[in-house]
Structures are given as C-alpha cells and as structure tokens.
C-alpha cells in the first residue's frame, strides 16, 4: 500500500499585482517561463526565509526588490515592494540581457511604487 502525503503550506506573504504592469509582462512569456514565474511567486509566499537567489533588495533603492527567475539560459526580473510587512506588490517585469539592471526599468519601478503609495 502506498501512502500519499499532502503538505499544505501556509502563506506567510501575499502577492498582489498593481494595475496591469506585471500582467502585461506575464502574458508575453512562453508557457515554461510562466510556469517558472508562478512557481517562484508561490515559493516567495510560502517560505519563511526566502533565499537571495529568488528575492533580493536592490542596493541604493528605497524599498525596491527584484524577484529573480531563470528558465534555461533566460533570466527575468520582476520588481516589487512591500506594503504592511507581508504584502508584496508586483510592479514591472523584464527579460535581463545584460549584467546591470537597465536604469529605465528601475525608474519605471520607482514610478509604479510612488503611484501605488499615492493612491493608498
């Protein structure tokens, strides 16, 4: 007789999308990339301590983080920020093609964060 173990993880954090910035990025991705993004977001919601390989604070920014996703040789980043401690707000996403994060993507994420904070 085989035993089936079901592990139900309790959410530690909640991830939400702000407006349609993340969705515009997400719908353009290949199916395998979408699956990896969903897997990574679920991991971030459920793990108490998130390894930096998946979520990292962007140095010299006021509360901006990057969710890090790799599918094969493709690298993707999704900017996010926290609200009320355990609420993560997704901003914009992009495919990373260089070592440095493009300045225009960081500026876009800051604008999204400011818009969110102004609307609260």
XYZ file of C-alpha atoms in Angstrom:
120
model
C 0.000 0.000 0.000
C 1.347 3.389 -0.970
C 0.860 6.350 1.349
C 0.121 9.748 -0.077
C 1.407 12.711 1.877
C -0.117 16.095 1.231
C 1.711 19.103 2.534
C -0.332 22.256 2.697
C 1.888 25.255 3.124
C 0.589 28.238 4.978
C 1.042 31.537 3.199
C 3.431 33.806 5.028
C 3.122 36.604 2.475
C 0.545 37.667 -0.064
C 1.485 38.823 -3.543
C -0.760 41.172 -5.473
C -0.474 42.878 -8.847
C -0.701 46.649 -9.050
C -2.674 47.775 -12.103
C -1.641 45.836 -15.239
C 2.140 46.331 -15.262
C 3.003 42.770 -14.252
C 0.221 41.212 -16.316
C 1.481 42.929 -19.495
C 4.880 41.330 -18.908
C 3.478 37.918 -17.898
C 1.166 37.322 -20.875
C 4.051 37.836 -23.340
C 6.117 34.972 -21.881
C 6.442 31.397 -23.128
C 4.474 28.756 -21.215
C 7.597 27.337 -19.479
C 8.553 30.815 -18.279
C 5.014 31.421 -16.971
C 5.160 28.159 -15.027
C 8.531 29.129 -13.517
C 7.217 32.596 -12.576
C 4.178 31.091 -10.829
C 6.403 28.553 -9.036
C 8.732 31.314 -7.837
C 5.880 33.557 -6.656
C 4.368 30.639 -4.730
C 7.747 29.938 -3.115
C 8.031 33.578 -2.033
C 4.553 33.461 -0.493
C 5.223 30.255 1.443
C 8.849 30.267 2.613
C 9.669 31.993 5.878
C 13.210 32.839 4.753
C 13.492 33.499 1.030
C 16.910 32.739 -0.476
C 18.507 35.702 -2.253
C 18.556 33.664 -5.435
C 14.773 34.328 -5.630
C 14.265 37.711 -3.937
C 16.891 40.401 -3.453
C 16.850 44.010 -2.293
C 18.192 46.349 -4.954
C 21.058 48.310 -3.432
C 20.731 52.077 -3.225
C 16.939 51.961 -3.541
C 14.271 52.814 -1.016
C 12.472 49.510 -0.592
C 12.654 48.145 -4.114
C 13.268 44.401 -4.571
C 13.768 42.138 -7.551
C 12.239 38.706 -7.934
C 14.787 36.635 -9.797
C 13.712 33.986 -12.286
C 15.815 31.818 -14.547
C 14.372 29.459 -17.139
C 17.109 27.681 -19.058
C 19.558 30.352 -20.181
C 16.921 33.114 -19.982
C 16.921 35.444 -16.981
C 13.928 37.518 -15.904
C 13.396 40.107 -13.203
C 10.188 41.332 -11.627
C 10.366 44.442 -9.474
C 8.321 44.530 -6.313
C 7.997 46.268 -2.968
C 6.444 45.534 0.413
C 3.375 47.110 1.963
C 2.265 46.401 5.538
C 5.086 43.920 6.094
C 3.814 40.742 4.462
C 2.086 42.174 1.396
C 4.208 42.185 -1.753
C 3.199 44.433 -4.631
C 4.391 43.375 -8.090
C 5.447 46.167 -10.411
C 7.094 45.730 -13.812
C 8.996 42.764 -15.208
C 11.566 42.371 -17.958
C 13.992 39.906 -19.505
C 17.519 40.594 -18.348
C 20.040 40.632 -21.171
C 22.985 42.433 -19.546
C 24.822 42.227 -16.211
C 23.415 45.524 -14.944
C 19.751 46.239 -14.446
C 18.657 48.795 -17.061
C 18.197 52.201 -15.412
C 14.901 52.790 -17.248
C 13.432 49.627 -15.667
C 14.392 50.794 -12.160
C 12.935 54.242 -12.867
C 9.710 52.633 -14.081
C 9.503 50.518 -10.905
C 10.014 53.621 -8.725
C 7.232 55.430 -10.564
C 4.909 52.462 -10.057
C 5.806 52.367 -6.340
C 5.143 56.095 -5.992
C 1.803 55.792 -7.820
C 0.792 52.943 -5.513
C 1.738 54.867 -2.375
C -0.082 57.999 -3.581
C -3.272 56.023 -4.242
C -3.371 54.345 -0.820
